[in-house]
């Protein structure tokens, strides 16, 4: 099992990066190592700020072969 928080800042130049350009999210997930070799993860994340392209609705992420 895993719990996480994540945030990213988006700006074209370093000096343009400010607090209003950060988009945090929180969530939890499950990690499996299938047959001891194949990493599989299932996460449920909740964005804390809406963007132009997406709302703050929870979303599920399924990844295979992705270790981080």
PDB file of N, CA and C in Angstrom:
ATOM      1  N   UNK A   1       0.842  -1.186   0.000  1.00  0.00           N
ATOM      2  CA  UNK A   1       0.000   0.000   0.000  1.00  0.00           C
ATOM      3  C   UNK A   1       0.880   1.240   0.000  1.00  0.00           C
ATOM      4  N   UNK A   2       0.361   2.312  -0.556  1.00  0.00           N
ATOM      5  CA  UNK A   2       1.127   3.550  -0.637  1.00  0.00           C
ATOM      6  C   UNK A   2       0.208   4.749  -0.424  1.00  0.00           C
ATOM      7  N   UNK A   3       0.718   5.768   0.214  1.00  0.00           N
ATOM      8  CA  UNK A   3       0.031   7.055   0.338  1.00  0.00           C
ATOM      9  C   UNK A   3       0.973   8.097  -0.245  1.00  0.00           C
ATOM     10  N   UNK A   4       0.417   9.105  -0.888  1.00  0.00           N
ATOM     11  CA  UNK A   4       1.289  10.083  -1.518  1.00  0.00           C
ATOM     12  C   UNK A   4       0.648  11.452  -1.583  1.00  0.00           C
ATOM     13  N   UNK A   5       1.497  12.440  -1.738  1.00  0.00           N
ATOM     14  CA  UNK A   5       1.066  13.779  -2.125  1.00  0.00           C
ATOM     15  C   UNK A   5       1.977  14.159  -3.286  1.00  0.00           C
ATOM     16  N   UNK A   6       1.466  14.963  -4.163  1.00  0.00           N
ATOM     17  CA  UNK A   6       2.188  15.297  -5.374  1.00  0.00           C
ATOM     18  C   UNK A   6       1.889  16.749  -5.707  1.00  0.00           C
ATOM     19  N   UNK A   7       2.846  17.444  -6.270  1.00  0.00           N
ATOM     20  CA  UNK A   7       2.584  18.790  -6.751  1.00  0.00           C
ATOM     21  C   UNK A   7       3.527  19.099  -7.891  1.00  0.00           C
ATOM     22  N   UNK A   8       3.084  19.980  -8.741  1.00  0.00           N
ATOM     23  CA  UNK A   8       3.903  20.396  -9.879  1.00  0.00           C
ATOM     24  C   UNK A   8       3.652  21.872 -10.133  1.00  0.00           C
ATOM     25  N   UNK A   9       4.677  22.548 -10.587  1.00  0.00           N
ATOM     26  CA  UNK A   9       4.573  23.935 -10.985  1.00  0.00           C
ATOM     27  C   UNK A   9       4.854  24.053 -12.464  1.00  0.00           C
ATOM     28  N   UNK A  10       4.067  24.856 -13.152  1.00  0.00           N
ATOM     29  CA  UNK A  10       4.205  24.988 -14.596  1.00  0.00           C
ATOM     30  C   UNK A  10       4.493  26.445 -14.945  1.00  0.00           C
ATOM     31  N   UNK A  11       5.627  26.666 -15.587  1.00  0.00           N
ATOM     32  CA  UNK A  11       6.003  28.004 -16.041  1.00  0.00           C
ATOM     33  C   UNK A  11       7.020  27.860 -17.165  1.00  0.00           C
ATOM     34  N   UNK A  12       7.043  28.793 -18.062  1.00  0.00           N
ATOM     35  CA  UNK A  12       7.999  28.732 -19.168  1.00  0.00           C
ATOM     36  C   UNK A  12       9.393  29.181 -18.746  1.00  0.00           C
ATOM     37  N   UNK A  13       9.472  30.028 -17.714  1.00  0.00           N
ATOM     38  CA  UNK A  13      10.761  30.490 -17.198  1.00  0.00           C
ATOM     39  C   UNK A  13      10.778  30.358 -15.683  1.00  0.00           C
ATOM     40  N   UNK A  14      11.971  30.083 -15.117  1.00  0.00           N
ATOM     41  CA  UNK A  14      12.102  29.897 -13.680  1.00  0.00           C
ATOM     42  C   UNK A  14      11.579  31.102 -12.899  1.00  0.00           C
ATOM     43  N   UNK A  15      11.855  32.292 -13.339  1.00  0.00           N
ATOM     44  CA  UNK A  15      11.429  33.492 -12.606  1.00  0.00           C
ATOM     45  C   UNK A  15       9.913  33.706 -12.637  1.00  0.00           C
ATOM     46  N   UNK A  16       9.204  33.036 -13.556  1.00  0.00           N
ATOM     47  CA  UNK A  16       7.746  33.135 -13.621  1.00  0.00           C
ATOM     48  C   UNK A  16       7.041  32.145 -12.696  1.00  0.00           C
ATOM     49  N   UNK A  17       7.800  31.255 -12.061  1.00  0.00           N
ATOM     50  CA  UNK A  17       7.215  30.246 -11.184  1.00  0.00           C
ATOM     51  C   UNK A  17       6.805  30.889  -9.861  1.00  0.00           C
ATOM     52  N   UNK A  18       5.517  30.825  -9.551  1.00  0.00           N
ATOM     53  CA  UNK A  18       4.998  31.392  -8.311  1.00  0.00           C
ATOM     54  C   UNK A  18       3.997  30.412  -7.699  1.00  0.00           C
ATOM     55  N   UNK A  19       3.546  30.697  -6.483  1.00  0.00           N
ATOM     56  CA  UNK A  19       2.654  29.786  -5.753  1.00  0.00           C
ATOM     57  C   UNK A  19       1.362  29.492  -6.506  1.00  0.00           C
ATOM     58  N   UNK A  20       0.836  30.447  -7.261  1.00  0.00           N
ATOM     59  CA  UNK A  20      -0.422  30.212  -7.980  1.00  0.00           C
ATOM     60  C   UNK A  20      -0.250  29.306  -9.203  1.00  0.00           C
ATOM     61  N   UNK A  21       0.978  28.927  -9.523  1.00  0.00           N
ATOM     62  CA  UNK A  21       1.231  28.016 -10.650  1.00  0.00           C
ATOM     63  C   UNK A  21       1.443  26.569 -10.199  1.00  0.00           C
ATOM     64  N   UNK A  22       1.310  26.287  -8.901  1.00  0.00           N
ATOM     65  CA  UNK A  22       1.463  24.924  -8.393  1.00  0.00           C
ATOM     66  C   UNK A  22       0.101  24.244  -8.286  1.00  0.00           C
ATOM     67  N   UNK A  23       0.070  22.955  -8.620  1.00  0.00           N
ATOM     68  CA  UNK A  23      -1.159  22.166  -8.634  1.00  0.00           C
ATOM     69  C   UNK A  23      -0.951  20.900  -7.818  1.00  0.00           C
ATOM     70  N   UNK A  24      -1.365  20.908  -6.529  1.00  0.00           N
ATOM     71  CA  UNK A  24      -1.148  19.740  -5.670  1.00  0.00           C
ATOM     72  C   UNK A  24      -2.260  18.692  -5.816  1.00  0.00           C
ATOM     73  N   UNK A  25      -1.932  17.465  -5.428  1.00  0.00           N
ATOM     74  CA  UNK A  25      -2.916  16.392  -5.348  1.00  0.00           C
ATOM     75  C   UNK A  25      -2.495  15.448  -4.228  1.00  0.00           C
ATOM     76  N   UNK A  26      -3.439  14.664  -3.737  1.00  0.00           N
ATOM     77  CA  UNK A  26      -3.188  13.668  -2.698  1.00  0.00           C
ATOM     78  C   UNK A  26      -3.862  12.371  -3.119  1.00  0.00           C
ATOM     79  N   UNK A  27      -3.434  11.275  -2.531  1.00  0.00           N
ATOM     80  CA  UNK A  27      -4.062  10.010  -2.878  1.00  0.00           C
ATOM     81  C   UNK A  27      -3.419   8.831  -2.198  1.00  0.00           C
ATOM     82  N   UNK A  28      -3.828   7.672  -2.663  1.00  0.00           N
ATOM     83  CA  UNK A  28      -3.309   6.414  -2.147  1.00  0.00           C
ATOM     84  C   UNK A  28      -3.334   5.381  -3.243  1.00  0.00           C
ATOM     85  N   UNK A  29      -2.655   4.292  -2.992  1.00  0.00           N
ATOM     86  CA  UNK A  29      -2.613   3.270  -4.027  1.00  0.00           C
ATOM     87  C   UNK A  29      -2.093   1.952  -3.524  1.00  0.00           C
ATOM     88  N   UNK A  30      -2.075   1.000  -4.430  1.00  0.00           N
ATOM     89  CA  UNK A  30      -1.602  -0.349  -4.159  1.00  0.00           C
ATOM     90  C   UNK A  30      -0.515  -0.662  -5.172  1.00  0.00           C
ATOM     91  N   UNK A  31       0.565  -1.275  -4.715  1.00  0.00           N
ATOM     92  CA  UNK A  31       1.668  -1.682  -5.587  1.00  0.00           C
ATOM     93  C   UNK A  31       1.797  -3.200  -5.533  1.00  0.00           C
ATOM     94  N   UNK A  32       1.916  -3.833  -6.682  1.00  0.00           N
ATOM     95  CA  UNK A  32       2.143  -5.267  -6.765  1.00  0.00           C
ATOM     96  C   UNK A  32       3.401  -5.512  -7.581  1.00  0.00           C
ATOM     97  N   UNK A  33       4.146  -6.523  -7.202  1.00  0.00           N
ATOM     98  CA  UNK A  33       5.261  -6.990  -8.007  1.00  0.00           C
ATOM     99  C   UNK A  33       4.853  -8.385  -8.493  1.00  0.00           C
ATOM    100  N   UNK A  34       4.297  -8.442  -9.684  1.00  0.00           N
ATOM    101  CA  UNK A  34       3.747  -9.675 -10.239  1.00  0.00           C
ATOM    102  C   UNK A  34       4.892 -10.618 -10.591  1.00  0.00           C
ATOM    103  N   UNK A  35       4.804 -11.836 -10.115  1.00  0.00           N
ATOM    104  CA  UNK A  35       5.828 -12.885 -10.294  1.00  0.00           C
ATOM    105  C   UNK A  35       7.216 -12.405  -9.893  1.00  0.00           C
ATOM    106  N   UNK A  36       7.288 -11.417  -9.023  1.00  0.00           N
ATOM    107  CA  UNK A  36       8.563 -10.921  -8.558  1.00  0.00           C
ATOM    108  C   UNK A  36       9.325 -10.076  -9.565  1.00  0.00           C
ATOM    109  N   UNK A  37       8.724  -9.765 -10.729  1.00  0.00           N
ATOM    110  CA  UNK A  37       9.441  -9.048 -11.778  1.00  0.00           C
ATOM    111  C   UNK A  37       8.687  -7.881 -12.390  1.00  0.00           C
ATOM    112  N   UNK A  38       7.374  -7.943 -12.449  1.00  0.00           N
ATOM    113  CA  UNK A  38       6.588  -6.955 -13.201  1.00  0.00           C
ATOM    114  C   UNK A  38       5.885  -6.006 -12.226  1.00  0.00           C
ATOM    115  N   UNK A  39       6.309  -4.730 -12.156  1.00  0.00           N
ATOM    116  CA  UNK A  39       5.651  -3.784 -11.262  1.00  0.00           C
ATOM    117  C   UNK A  39       4.305  -3.322 -11.824  1.00  0.00           C
ATOM    118  N   UNK A  40       3.299  -3.363 -10.966  1.00  0.00           N
ATOM    119  CA  UNK A  40       1.950  -2.910 -11.311  1.00  0.00           C
ATOM    120  C   UNK A  40       1.481  -2.007 -10.190  1.00  0.00           C
ATOM    121  N   UNK A  41       0.891  -0.861 -10.543  1.00  0.00           N
ATOM    122  CA  UNK A  41       0.375   0.010  -9.497  1.00  0.00           C
ATOM    123  C   UNK A  41      -1.001   0.540  -9.887  1.00  0.00           C
ATOM    124  N   UNK A  42      -1.845   0.678  -8.880  1.00  0.00           N
ATOM    125  CA  UNK A  42      -3.181   1.237  -9.034  1.00  0.00           C
ATOM    126  C   UNK A  42      -3.314   2.349  -8.008  1.00  0.00           C
ATOM    127  N   UNK A  43      -3.489   3.573  -8.472  1.00  0.00           N
ATOM    128  CA  UNK A  43      -3.573   4.739  -7.599  1.00  0.00           C
ATOM    129  C   UNK A  43      -4.918   5.428  -7.755  1.00  0.00           C
ATOM    130  N   UNK A  44      -5.389   6.020  -6.681  1.00  0.00           N
ATOM    131  CA  UNK A  44      -6.558   6.894  -6.694  1.00  0.00           C
ATOM    132  C   UNK A  44      -6.082   8.245  -6.193  1.00  0.00           C
ATOM    133  N   UNK A  45      -6.197   9.273  -7.041  1.00  0.00           N
ATOM    134  CA  UNK A  45      -5.677  10.602  -6.713  1.00  0.00           C
ATOM    135  C   UNK A  45      -6.802  11.631  -6.720  1.00  0.00           C
ATOM    136  N   UNK A  46      -6.677  12.641  -5.874  1.00  0.00           N
ATOM    137  CA  UNK A  46      -7.639  13.733  -5.788  1.00  0.00           C
ATOM    138  C   UNK A  46      -6.890  15.046  -5.978  1.00  0.00           C
ATOM    139  N   UNK A  47      -7.032  15.691  -7.146  1.00  0.00           N
ATOM    140  CA  UNK A  47      -6.422  17.013  -7.333  1.00  0.00           C
ATOM    141  C   UNK A  47      -7.037  18.027  -6.366  1.00  0.00           C
ATOM    142  N   UNK A  48      -6.228  18.889  -5.815  1.00  0.00           N
ATOM    143  CA  UNK A  48      -6.725  19.885  -4.869  1.00  0.00           C
ATOM    144  C   UNK A  48      -7.059  21.213  -5.532  1.00  0.00           C
ATOM    145  N   UNK A  49      -6.644  21.385  -6.785  1.00  0.00           N
ATOM    146  CA  UNK A  49      -6.985  22.583  -7.561  1.00  0.00           C
ATOM    147  C   UNK A  49      -7.412  22.169  -8.956  1.00  0.00           C
ATOM    148  N   UNK A  50      -8.449  22.800  -9.462  1.00  0.00           N
ATOM    149  CA  UNK A  50      -8.890  22.543 -10.830  1.00  0.00           C
ATOM    150  C   UNK A  50      -7.976  23.279 -11.806  1.00  0.00           C
ATOM    151  N   UNK A  51      -7.905  22.761 -13.016  1.00  0.00           N
ATOM    152  CA  UNK A  51      -7.162  23.431 -14.079  1.00  0.00           C
ATOM    153  C   UNK A  51      -8.133  23.746 -15.214  1.00  0.00           C
ATOM    154  N   UNK A  52      -7.646  24.385 -16.227  1.00  0.00           N
ATOM    155  CA  UNK A  52      -8.462  24.679 -17.401  1.00  0.00           C
ATOM    156  C   UNK A  52      -8.937  23.392 -18.063  1.00  0.00           C
ATOM    157  N   UNK A  53      -8.142  22.328 -17.935  1.00  0.00           N
ATOM    158  CA  UNK A  53      -8.417  21.089 -18.638  1.00  0.00           C
ATOM    159  C   UNK A  53      -9.084  20.013 -17.797  1.00  0.00           C
ATOM    160  N   UNK A  54      -9.057  20.138 -16.467  1.00  0.00           N
ATOM    161  CA  UNK A  54      -9.654  19.099 -15.628  1.00  0.00           C
ATOM    162  C   UNK A  54     -10.176  19.670 -14.319  1.00  0.00           C
ATOM    163  N   UNK A  55     -11.159  18.965 -13.768  1.00  0.00           N
ATOM    164  CA  UNK A  55     -11.772  19.374 -12.503  1.00  0.00           C
ATOM    165  C   UNK A  55     -11.011  18.737 -11.336  1.00  0.00           C
ATOM    166  N   UNK A  56     -11.562  18.871 -10.146  1.00  0.00           N
ATOM    167  CA  UNK A  56     -10.942  18.264  -8.967  1.00  0.00           C
ATOM    168  C   UNK A  56     -11.561  16.906  -8.648  1.00  0.00           C
ATOM    169  N   UNK A  57     -12.254  16.305  -9.591  1.00  0.00           N
ATOM    170  CA  UNK A  57     -12.848  14.986  -9.376  1.00  0.00           C
ATOM    171  C   UNK A  57     -11.749  13.938  -9.178  1.00  0.00           C
ATOM    172  N   UNK A  58     -11.948  12.988  -8.261  1.00  0.00           N
ATOM    173  CA  UNK A  58     -10.958  11.925  -8.074  1.00  0.00           C
ATOM    174  C   UNK A  58     -10.766  11.131  -9.364  1.00  0.00           C
ATOM    175  N   UNK A  59      -9.562  10.608  -9.544  1.00  0.00           N
ATOM    176  CA  UNK A  59      -9.294   9.818 -10.741  1.00  0.00           C
ATOM    177  C   UNK A  59      -8.404   8.633 -10.414  1.00  0.00           C
ATOM    178  N   UNK A  60      -8.573   7.581 -11.165  1.00  0.00           N
ATOM    179  CA  UNK A  60      -7.796   6.353 -10.988  1.00  0.00           C
ATOM    180  C   UNK A  60      -6.694   6.301 -12.041  1.00  0.00           C
ATOM    181  N   UNK A  61      -5.537   5.792 -11.635  1.00  0.00           N
ATOM    182  CA  UNK A  61      -4.395   5.626 -12.534  1.00  0.00           C
ATOM    183  C   UNK A  61      -3.904   4.185 -12.414  1.00  0.00           C
ATOM    184  N   UNK A  62      -3.800   3.503 -13.531  1.00  0.00           N
ATOM    185  CA  UNK A  62      -3.274   2.141 -13.577  1.00  0.00           C
ATOM    186  C   UNK A  62      -1.997   2.162 -14.404  1.00  0.00           C
ATOM    187  N   UNK A  63      -0.898   1.686 -13.835  1.00  0.00           N
ATOM    188  CA  UNK A  63       0.396   1.649 -14.535  1.00  0.00           C
ATOM    189  C   UNK A  63       1.006   0.262 -14.403  1.00  0.00           C
ATOM    190  N   UNK A  64       1.594  -0.187 -15.483  1.00  0.00           N
ATOM    191  CA  UNK A  64       2.342  -1.446 -15.468  1.00  0.00           C
ATOM    192  C   UNK A  64       3.749  -1.147 -16.013  1.00  0.00           C
ATOM    193  N   UNK A  65       4.745  -1.817 -15.478  1.00  0.00           N
ATOM    194  CA  UNK A  65       6.158  -1.610 -15.822  1.00  0.00           C
ATOM    195  C   UNK A  65       6.656  -0.231 -15.417  1.00  0.00           C
ATOM    196  N   UNK A  66       6.006   0.438 -14.468  1.00  0.00           N
ATOM    197  CA  UNK A  66       6.412   1.762 -14.034  1.00  0.00           C
ATOM    198  C   UNK A  66       6.792   1.658 -12.571  1.00  0.00           C
ATOM    199  N   UNK A  67       8.069   1.793 -12.242  1.00  0.00           N
ATOM    200  CA  UNK A  67       8.528   1.517 -10.884  1.00  0.00           C
ATOM    201  C   UNK A  67       8.421   2.690  -9.911  1.00  0.00           C
ATOM    202  N   UNK A  68       8.396   3.909 -10.373  1.00  0.00           N
ATOM    203  CA  UNK A  68       8.354   5.053  -9.457  1.00  0.00           C
ATOM    204  C   UNK A  68       6.975   5.637  -9.372  1.00  0.00           C
TER     205      UNK A  68
END
